Amino acid sequence: MAGLCNALEVRDLSFAYPGTDGGETDWVLRHVGLAVPEGAFCLLVGPTGCGKTTLLRLAKPELAPVGRREGSISLFGEPLDRIAADPRESARTVGYVFQSPEGQIVCDSVWREMAFGLESLCVPRDTMRRRVAETCDFLGMGPWFRRECSELSGGQRQVLALASVLAMRPRLLLLDEPTSMLDPVAERNFASLLFRVNRELGVTVVVATHDPRPLVDYADMAVSMEGGALREVSPDALRDEPDLAEGPLPAVTLGATQVQASDAWFRYGRDDDWVLRGLDLSVSGGETRAIVGGNGSGKTTLLSLVAGVGRPQRGRVRNWLRGSQVLLPQNPKALLSQQSVLEELMEWSRNVGYGRDEAVDALDKMGMGEELLPRHPYDLSGGQQQLLAYAKLALAHPALMLLDEPTKGLDLAARRSLARALREERGRGTTVLLSTHDLAFVRAVADSVTLLFDGQEACTQATGEYFAQSWL
């Protein structure tokens, strides 16, 4: 290890986002100090909105947020400002993988995506071909190298996002919640790929995550961020399984069937494989139903058909609550269009009939304070955007909530807040249909569970019965 320097060194770093009035809001980072040795695998943990994403983005010049910054950042002994002056040097030094691959993938096919960044840096064609070939071979992408990006599973999209960054051969790799949208199998596979990147290629890896358990076995250091400051923790202290339940679900009387799928078949293109294959489903009024299954099993497609976004090519999907429904998509930015958090919450106030106090209360139930009200929604962390989108939808007082991966990017405290909010909705008689990989969350909120496999209903059972018979 002699002669190695710190891959990432942060000294007395403070940062504040600009407020809507032109001044600075409260400091997000306060006198942060961090030293990640070259070759390390570092986990960055902490509650939702604590500043993990902000810290990572500040270390990638092209993604650094606008605001007031004090202190210094250096990469491999070089000041960040010097590296930022040369895009090629920046790409060779530090790579960044986003929480959602949809926010990173820009091309229609895998091979074009792999070449896009290299072409932008004017890498010679022969060099480009070799880098793409070596990266795809290392990550096992050969079988789907010629496929369209739209045909990839969630796990494959995340691997593609990683590969397109690795093709530029960065020495430092920053990843923001890279496994939050993956099922447990894809999550473990991606974690093992990161370990190989770290150990076999010598790339320093820093991962910001709300759920470090899949990565703990590979990490040799961990730091926790709270209140805008960092402290070192042992990776072994991050292994505990969370408990989200606050006692058993109270008994409720379910109503008549409100959502029903009968022999539903759906595919996105005429020549594509069927996503849903004769799916049958029935959800009662006032029921909270969890839809589980691996990436590509049809969970998101089912929610879109229930919402009326698409129609099955064969069979039928009926929704008797469509006139009073909300849909939380996997990407909460699809719902965020205003210039501040307060404007976002108040967007539907005139039509629905609620005031500022109710909007602030909805935000408070998600564990977020009034200091965020003037902040632009895109300056929030991914987890905070998720909570804001849910709070905005809840203010509409819908009869049906359709939630696609609602705990994506949320830490334990935020997941508990969301679980508590859904239990309150259940008490009010709201029908909830949610898709998720978060089985602990399912235990805490769901009356029943439907397992999808190969586009079909593999089983539907009461939650307790489902987990009692499951061996996973």
PDB file of N, CA, C and O in Angstrom, residues 347-405:
ATOM      1  N   GLU A 347     -50.149  22.788  -5.044  1.00  0.00           N
ATOM      2  CA  GLU A 347     -50.550  22.840  -6.455  1.00  0.00           C
ATOM      3  C   GLU A 347     -52.027  22.490  -6.645  1.00  0.00           C
ATOM      4  O   GLU A 347     -52.721  23.089  -7.459  1.00  0.00           O
ATOM      5  N   TRP A 348     -52.531  21.514  -5.905  1.00  0.00           N
ATOM      6  CA  TRP A 348     -53.910  21.057  -6.086  1.00  0.00           C
ATOM      7  C   TRP A 348     -54.842  21.569  -4.988  1.00  0.00           C
ATOM      8  O   TRP A 348     -55.977  21.114  -4.872  1.00  0.00           O
ATOM      9  N   SER A 349     -54.388  22.513  -4.186  1.00  0.00           N
ATOM     10  CA  SER A 349     -55.164  22.930  -3.014  1.00  0.00           C
ATOM     11  C   SER A 349     -56.511  23.543  -3.392  1.00  0.00           C
ATOM     12  O   SER A 349     -57.519  23.314  -2.709  1.00  0.00           O
ATOM     13  N   ARG A 350     -56.557  24.314  -4.465  1.00  0.00           N
ATOM     14  CA  ARG A 350     -57.814  24.973  -4.837  1.00  0.00           C
ATOM     15  C   ARG A 350     -58.853  23.953  -5.278  1.00  0.00           C
ATOM     16  O   ARG A 350     -60.022  24.034  -4.902  1.00  0.00           O
ATOM     17  N   ASN A 351     -58.434  22.976  -6.079  1.00  0.00           N
ATOM     18  CA  ASN A 351     -59.386  21.981  -6.576  1.00  0.00           C
ATOM     19  C   ASN A 351     -59.815  20.992  -5.501  1.00  0.00           C
ATOM     20  O   ASN A 351     -60.975  20.569  -5.453  1.00  0.00           O
ATOM     21  N   VAL A 352     -58.870  20.608  -4.628  1.00  0.00           N
ATOM     22  CA  VAL A 352     -59.176  19.602  -3.613  1.00  0.00           C
ATOM     23  C   VAL A 352     -59.797  20.232  -2.377  1.00  0.00           C
ATOM     24  O   VAL A 352     -60.694  19.651  -1.744  1.00  0.00           O
ATOM     25  N   GLY A 353     -59.301  21.435  -2.012  1.00  0.00           N
ATOM     26  CA  GLY A 353     -59.868  22.124  -0.861  1.00  0.00           C
ATOM     27  C   GLY A 353     -59.103  21.918   0.425  1.00  0.00           C
ATOM     28  O   GLY A 353     -59.671  21.476   1.424  1.00  0.00           O
ATOM     29  N   TYR A 354     -57.822  22.222   0.434  1.00  0.00           N
ATOM     30  CA  TYR A 354     -57.035  22.187   1.664  1.00  0.00           C
ATOM     31  C   TYR A 354     -56.138  23.427   1.706  1.00  0.00           C
ATOM     32  O   TYR A 354     -55.932  24.105   0.696  1.00  0.00           O
ATOM     33  N   GLY A 355     -55.643  23.741   2.898  1.00  0.00           N
ATOM     34  CA  GLY A 355     -54.850  24.941   3.077  1.00  0.00           C
ATOM     35  C   GLY A 355     -53.395  24.658   3.385  1.00  0.00           C
ATOM     36  O   GLY A 355     -52.948  23.510   3.412  1.00  0.00           O
ATOM     37  N   ARG A 356     -52.673  25.729   3.664  1.00  0.00           N
ATOM     38  CA  ARG A 356     -51.234  25.609   3.919  1.00  0.00           C
ATOM     39  C   ARG A 356     -50.948  24.748   5.137  1.00  0.00           C
ATOM     40  O   ARG A 356     -50.005  23.948   5.136  1.00  0.00           O
ATOM     41  N   ASP A 357     -51.750  24.901   6.187  1.00  0.00           N
ATOM     42  CA  ASP A 357     -51.499  24.128   7.407  1.00  0.00           C
ATOM     43  C   ASP A 357     -51.588  22.622   7.144  1.00  0.00           C
ATOM     44  O   ASP A 357     -50.781  21.846   7.656  1.00  0.00           O
ATOM     45  N   GLU A 358     -52.578  22.213   6.359  1.00  0.00           N
ATOM     46  CA  GLU A 358     -52.721  20.792   6.040  1.00  0.00           C
ATOM     47  C   GLU A 358     -51.549  20.311   5.193  1.00  0.00           C
ATOM     48  O   GLU A 358     -51.062  19.182   5.361  1.00  0.00           O
ATOM     49  N   ALA A 359     -51.063  21.172   4.289  1.00  0.00           N
ATOM     50  CA  ALA A 359     -49.916  20.800   3.461  1.00  0.00           C
ATOM     51  C   ALA A 359     -48.664  20.628   4.305  1.00  0.00           C
ATOM     52  O   ALA A 359     -47.907  19.662   4.138  1.00  0.00           O
ATOM     53  N   VAL A 360     -48.451  21.546   5.232  1.00  0.00           N
ATOM     54  CA  VAL A 360     -47.280  21.447   6.109  1.00  0.00           C
ATOM     55  C   VAL A 360     -47.393  20.216   7.005  1.00  0.00           C
ATOM     56  O   VAL A 360     -46.397  19.526   7.266  1.00  0.00           O
ATOM     57  N   ASP A 361     -48.594  19.915   7.458  1.00  0.00           N
ATOM     58  CA  ASP A 361     -48.801  18.730   8.290  1.00  0.00           C
ATOM     59  C   ASP A 361     -48.503  17.453   7.515  1.00  0.00           C
ATOM     60  O   ASP A 361     -47.923  16.504   8.058  1.00  0.00           O
ATOM     61  N   ALA A 362     -48.882  17.421   6.233  1.00  0.00           N
ATOM     62  CA  ALA A 362     -48.596  16.247   5.399  1.00  0.00           C
ATOM     63  C   ALA A 362     -47.090  16.051   5.254  1.00  0.00           C
ATOM     64  O   ALA A 362     -46.594  14.917   5.264  1.00  0.00           O
ATOM     65  N   LEU A 363     -46.351  17.146   5.134  1.00  0.00           N
ATOM     66  CA  LEU A 363     -44.895  17.065   5.042  1.00  0.00           C
ATOM     67  C   LEU A 363     -44.300  16.586   6.364  1.00  0.00           C
ATOM     68  O   LEU A 363     -43.389  15.752   6.385  1.00  0.00           O
ATOM     69  N   ASP A 364     -44.859  17.097   7.459  1.00  0.00           N
ATOM     70  CA  ASP A 364     -44.365  16.707   8.786  1.00  0.00           C
ATOM     71  C   ASP A 364     -44.574  15.217   9.044  1.00  0.00           C
ATOM     72  O   ASP A 364     -43.729  14.566   9.667  1.00  0.00           O
ATOM     73  N   LYS A 365     -45.681  14.661   8.576  1.00  0.00           N
ATOM     74  CA  LYS A 365     -45.931  13.228   8.753  1.00  0.00           C
ATOM     75  C   LYS A 365     -44.881  12.375   8.047  1.00  0.00           C
ATOM     76  O   LYS A 365     -44.648  11.225   8.440  1.00  0.00           O
ATOM     77  N   MET A 366     -44.249  12.937   7.037  1.00  0.00           N
ATOM     78  CA  MET A 366     -43.181  12.229   6.323  1.00  0.00           C
ATOM     79  C   MET A 366     -41.811  12.472   6.954  1.00  0.00           C
ATOM     80  O   MET A 366     -40.785  12.071   6.408  1.00  0.00           O
ATOM     81  N   GLY A 367     -41.800  13.163   8.103  1.00  0.00           N
ATOM     82  CA  GLY A 367     -40.543  13.399   8.802  1.00  0.00           C
ATOM     83  C   GLY A 367     -39.716  14.533   8.241  1.00  0.00           C
ATOM     84  O   GLY A 367     -38.515  14.611   8.494  1.00  0.00           O
ATOM     85  N   MET A 368     -40.343  15.432   7.473  1.00  0.00           N
ATOM     86  CA  MET A 368     -39.620  16.556   6.876  1.00  0.00           C
ATOM     87  C   MET A 368     -40.161  17.862   7.444  1.00  0.00           C
ATOM     88  O   MET A 368     -41.362  18.032   7.587  1.00  0.00           O
ATOM     89  N   GLY A 369     -39.252  18.787   7.749  1.00  0.00           N
ATOM     90  CA  GLY A 369     -39.620  20.016   8.428  1.00  0.00           C
ATOM     91  C   GLY A 369     -39.908  21.179   7.503  1.00  0.00           C
ATOM     92  O   GLY A 369     -39.676  21.124   6.285  1.00  0.00           O
ATOM     93  N   GLU A 370     -40.398  22.282   8.088  1.00  0.00           N
ATOM     94  CA  GLU A 370     -40.772  23.469   7.322  1.00  0.00           C
ATOM     95  C   GLU A 370     -39.575  24.153   6.678  1.00  0.00           C
ATOM     96  O   GLU A 370     -39.742  24.956   5.751  1.00  0.00           O
ATOM     97  N   GLU A 371     -38.349  23.847   7.159  1.00  0.00           N
ATOM     98  CA  GLU A 371     -37.176  24.479   6.549  1.00  0.00           C
ATOM     99  C   GLU A 371     -37.000  24.072   5.093  1.00  0.00           C
ATOM    100  O   GLU A 371     -36.286  24.735   4.327  1.00  0.00           O
ATOM    101  N   LEU A 372     -37.672  22.987   4.679  1.00  0.00           N
ATOM    102  CA  LEU A 372     -37.571  22.539   3.284  1.00  0.00           C
ATOM    103  C   LEU A 372     -38.559  23.249   2.362  1.00  0.00           C
ATOM    104  O   LEU A 372     -38.456  23.128   1.144  1.00  0.00           O
ATOM    105  N   LEU A 373     -39.514  23.985   2.907  1.00  0.00           N
ATOM    106  CA  LEU A 373     -40.578  24.577   2.092  1.00  0.00           C
ATOM    107  C   LEU A 373     -40.065  25.472   0.968  1.00  0.00           C
ATOM    108  O   LEU A 373     -40.606  25.434  -0.144  1.00  0.00           O
ATOM    109  N   PRO A 374     -39.014  26.311   1.198  1.00  0.00           N
ATOM    110  CA  PRO A 374     -38.553  27.156   0.085  1.00  0.00           C
ATOM    111  C   PRO A 374     -37.618  26.451  -0.885  1.00  0.00           C
ATOM    112  O   PRO A 374     -37.276  27.002  -1.924  1.00  0.00           O
ATOM    113  N   ARG A 375     -37.212  25.224  -0.582  1.00  0.00           N
ATOM    114  CA  ARG A 375     -36.222  24.520  -1.399  1.00  0.00           C
ATOM    115  C   ARG A 375     -36.845  24.052  -2.720  1.00  0.00           C
ATOM    116  O   ARG A 375     -38.004  23.639  -2.756  1.00  0.00           O
ATOM    117  N   HIS A 376     -36.061  24.098  -3.799  1.00  0.00           N
ATOM    118  CA  HIS A 376     -36.538  23.534  -5.076  1.00  0.00           C
ATOM    119  C   HIS A 376     -36.615  22.019  -4.921  1.00  0.00           C
ATOM    120  O   HIS A 376     -35.696  21.397  -4.379  1.00  0.00           O
ATOM    121  N   PRO A 377     -37.692  21.388  -5.397  1.00  0.00           N
ATOM    122  CA  PRO A 377     -37.819  19.929  -5.235  1.00  0.00           C
ATOM    123  C   PRO A 377     -36.649  19.135  -5.796  1.00  0.00           C
ATOM    124  O   PRO A 377     -36.294  18.087  -5.263  1.00  0.00           O
ATOM    125  N   TYR A 378     -36.009  19.645  -6.857  1.00  0.00           N
ATOM    126  CA  TYR A 378     -34.896  18.906  -7.457  1.00  0.00           C
ATOM    127  C   TYR A 378     -33.610  19.045  -6.643  1.00  0.00           C
ATOM    128  O   TYR A 378     -32.632  18.342  -6.919  1.00  0.00           O
ATOM    129  N   ASP A 379     -33.613  19.935  -5.650  1.00  0.00           N
ATOM    130  CA  ASP A 379     -32.465  20.047  -4.749  1.00  0.00           C
ATOM    131  C   ASP A 379     -32.597  19.114  -3.542  1.00  0.00           C
ATOM    132  O   ASP A 379     -31.697  19.061  -2.700  1.00  0.00           O
ATOM    133  N   LEU A 380     -33.716  18.409  -3.449  1.00  0.00           N
ATOM    134  CA  LEU A 380     -33.894  17.425  -2.389  1.00  0.00           C
ATOM    135  C   LEU A 380     -33.183  16.131  -2.758  1.00  0.00           C
ATOM    136  O   LEU A 380     -32.891  15.870  -3.922  1.00  0.00           O
ATOM    137  N   SER A 381     -32.929  15.313  -1.748  1.00  0.00           N
ATOM    138  CA  SER A 381     -32.382  13.986  -2.025  1.00  0.00           C
ATOM    139  C   SER A 381     -33.444  13.135  -2.708  1.00  0.00           C
ATOM    140  O   SER A 381     -34.636  13.465  -2.718  1.00  0.00           O
ATOM    141  N   GLY A 382     -33.018  11.995  -3.282  1.00  0.00           N
ATOM    142  CA  GLY A 382     -33.978  11.108  -3.926  1.00  0.00           C
ATOM    143  C   GLY A 382     -35.041  10.623  -2.964  1.00  0.00           C
ATOM    144  O   GLY A 382     -36.229  10.541  -3.305  1.00  0.00           O
ATOM    145  N   GLY A 383     -34.641  10.301  -1.732  1.00  0.00           N
ATOM    146  CA  GLY A 383     -35.604   9.860  -0.733  1.00  0.00           C
ATOM    147  C   GLY A 383     -36.585  10.954  -0.355  1.00  0.00           C
ATOM    148  O   GLY A 383     -37.789  10.702  -0.192  1.00  0.00           O
ATOM    149  N   GLN A 384     -36.096  12.181  -0.219  1.00  0.00           N
ATOM    150  CA  GLN A 384     -36.986  13.300   0.110  1.00  0.00           C
ATOM    151  C   GLN A 384     -37.959  13.576  -1.031  1.00  0.00           C
ATOM    152  O   GLN A 384     -39.125  13.904  -0.793  1.00  0.00           O
ATOM    153  N   GLN A 385     -37.501  13.456  -2.273  1.00  0.00           N
ATOM    154  CA  GLN A 385     -38.413  13.617  -3.403  1.00  0.00           C
ATOM    155  C   GLN A 385     -39.513  12.567  -3.366  1.00  0.00           C
ATOM    156  O   GLN A 385     -40.675  12.865  -3.668  1.00  0.00           O
ATOM    157  N   GLN A 386     -39.146  11.348  -2.980  1.00  0.00           N
ATOM    158  CA  GLN A 386     -40.136  10.275  -2.878  1.00  0.00           C
ATOM    159  C   GLN A 386     -41.184  10.603  -1.822  1.00  0.00           C
ATOM    160  O   GLN A 386     -42.392  10.451  -2.047  1.00  0.00           O
ATOM    161  N   LEU A 387     -40.744  11.075  -0.670  1.00  0.00           N
ATOM    162  CA  LEU A 387     -41.666  11.422   0.418  1.00  0.00           C
ATOM    163  C   LEU A 387     -42.531  12.623   0.043  1.00  0.00           C
ATOM    164  O   LEU A 387     -43.723  12.671   0.367  1.00  0.00           O
ATOM    165  N   LEU A 388     -41.939  13.611  -0.619  1.00  0.00           N
ATOM    166  CA  LEU A 388     -42.699  14.788  -1.050  1.00  0.00           C
ATOM    167  C   LEU A 388     -43.783  14.386  -2.047  1.00  0.00           C
ATOM    168  O   LEU A 388     -44.925  14.844  -1.960  1.00  0.00           O
ATOM    169  N   ALA A 389     -43.430  13.517  -2.997  1.00  0.00           N
ATOM    170  CA  ALA A 389     -44.415  13.075  -3.993  1.00  0.00           C
ATOM    171  C   ALA A 389     -45.568  12.345  -3.307  1.00  0.00           C
ATOM    172  O   ALA A 389     -46.741  12.556  -3.654  1.00  0.00           O
ATOM    173  N   TYR A 390     -45.249  11.485  -2.327  1.00  0.00           N
ATOM    174  CA  TYR A 390     -46.323  10.787  -1.612  1.00  0.00           C
ATOM    175  C   TYR A 390     -47.199  11.782  -0.848  1.00  0.00           C
ATOM    176  O   TYR A 390     -48.438  11.684  -0.877  1.00  0.00           O
ATOM    177  N   ALA A 391     -46.575  12.729  -0.141  1.00  0.00           N
ATOM    178  CA  ALA A 391     -47.348  13.719   0.623  1.00  0.00           C
ATOM    179  C   ALA A 391     -48.276  14.507  -0.285  1.00  0.00           C
ATOM    180  O   ALA A 391     -49.432  14.788   0.064  1.00  0.00           O
ATOM    181  N   LYS A 392     -47.793  14.867  -1.472  1.00  0.00           N
ATOM    182  CA  LYS A 392     -48.609  15.613  -2.424  1.00  0.00           C
ATOM    183  C   LYS A 392     -49.816  14.791  -2.858  1.00  0.00           C
ATOM    184  O   LYS A 392     -50.946  15.301  -2.923  1.00  0.00           O
ATOM    185  N   LEU A 393     -49.600  13.506  -3.140  1.00  0.00           N
ATOM    186  CA  LEU A 393     -50.702  12.642  -3.549  1.00  0.00           C
ATOM    187  C   LEU A 393     -51.695  12.425  -2.421  1.00  0.00           C
ATOM    188  O   LEU A 393     -52.916  12.397  -2.641  1.00  0.00           O
ATOM    189  N   ALA A 394     -51.190  12.246  -1.191  1.00  0.00           N
ATOM    190  CA  ALA A 394     -52.070  11.990  -0.059  1.00  0.00           C
ATOM    191  C   ALA A 394     -53.004  13.170   0.202  1.00  0.00           C
ATOM    192  O   ALA A 394     -54.133  12.986   0.696  1.00  0.00           O
ATOM    193  N   LEU A 395     -52.552  14.397  -0.112  1.00  0.00           N
ATOM    194  CA  LEU A 395     -53.381  15.577   0.093  1.00  0.00           C
ATOM    195  C   LEU A 395     -54.624  15.577  -0.793  1.00  0.00           C
ATOM    196  O   LEU A 395     -55.585  16.297  -0.529  1.00  0.00           O
ATOM    197  N   ALA A 396     -54.615  14.771  -1.843  1.00  0.00           N
ATOM    198  CA  ALA A 396     -55.776  14.669  -2.731  1.00  0.00           C
ATOM    199  C   ALA A 396     -56.871  13.791  -2.138  1.00  0.00           C
ATOM    200  O   ALA A 396     -57.975  13.709  -2.693  1.00  0.00           O
ATOM    201  N   HIS A 397     -56.602  13.112  -1.021  1.00  0.00           N
ATOM    202  CA  HIS A 397     -57.566  12.228  -0.347  1.00  0.00           C
ATOM    203  C   HIS A 397     -58.216  11.248  -1.328  1.00  0.00           C
ATOM    204  O   HIS A 397     -59.446  11.205  -1.473  1.00  0.00           O
ATOM    205  N   PRO A 398     -57.407  10.439  -2.009  1.00  0.00           N
ATOM    206  CA  PRO A 398     -57.952   9.526  -3.017  1.00  0.00           C
ATOM    207  C   PRO A 398     -58.639   8.323  -2.385  1.00  0.00           C
ATOM    208  O   PRO A 398     -58.370   7.951  -1.247  1.00  0.00           O
ATOM    209  N   ALA A 399     -59.488   7.686  -3.155  1.00  0.00           N
ATOM    210  CA  ALA A 399     -60.093   6.421  -2.728  1.00  0.00           C
ATOM    211  C   ALA A 399     -59.178   5.239  -3.054  1.00  0.00           C
ATOM    212  O   ALA A 399     -59.270   4.190  -2.414  1.00  0.00           O
ATOM    213  N   LEU A 400     -58.274   5.425  -4.048  1.00  0.00           N
ATOM    214  CA  LEU A 400     -57.352   4.365  -4.458  1.00  0.00           C
ATOM    215  C   LEU A 400     -55.961   4.956  -4.614  1.00  0.00           C
ATOM    216  O   LEU A 400     -55.764   5.950  -5.321  1.00  0.00           O
ATOM    217  N   MET A 401     -54.980   4.322  -3.952  1.00  0.00           N
ATOM    218  CA  MET A 401     -53.577   4.715  -4.095  1.00  0.00           C
ATOM    219  C   MET A 401     -52.833   3.590  -4.801  1.00  0.00           C
ATOM    220  O   MET A 401     -52.853   2.440  -4.354  1.00  0.00           O
ATOM    221  N   LEU A 402     -52.175   3.926  -5.907  1.00  0.00           N
ATOM    222  CA  LEU A 402     -51.337   2.994  -6.658  1.00  0.00           C
ATOM    223  C   LEU A 402     -49.895   3.436  -6.466  1.00  0.00           C
ATOM    224  O   LEU A 402     -49.516   4.532  -6.902  1.00  0.00           O
ATOM    225  N   LEU A 403     -49.100   2.616  -5.811  1.00  0.00           N
ATOM    226  CA  LEU A 403     -47.753   3.010  -5.398  1.00  0.00           C
ATOM    227  C   LEU A 403     -46.727   2.041  -5.977  1.00  0.00           C
ATOM    228  O   LEU A 403     -46.757   0.853  -5.677  1.00  0.00           O
ATOM    229  N   ASP A 404     -45.825   2.566  -6.801  1.00  0.00           N
ATOM    230  CA  ASP A 404     -44.807   1.743  -7.455  1.00  0.00           C
ATOM    231  C   ASP A 404     -43.468   1.938  -6.743  1.00  0.00           C
ATOM    232  O   ASP A 404     -42.858   3.001  -6.835  1.00  0.00           O
ATOM    233  N   GLU A 405     -43.021   0.925  -6.013  1.00  0.00           N
ATOM    234  CA  GLU A 405     -41.785   0.966  -5.227  1.00  0.00           C
ATOM    235  C   GLU A 405     -41.755   2.201  -4.317  1.00  0.00           C
ATOM    236  O   GLU A 405     -40.847   3.033  -4.400  1.00  0.00           O
TER     237      GLU A 405
END
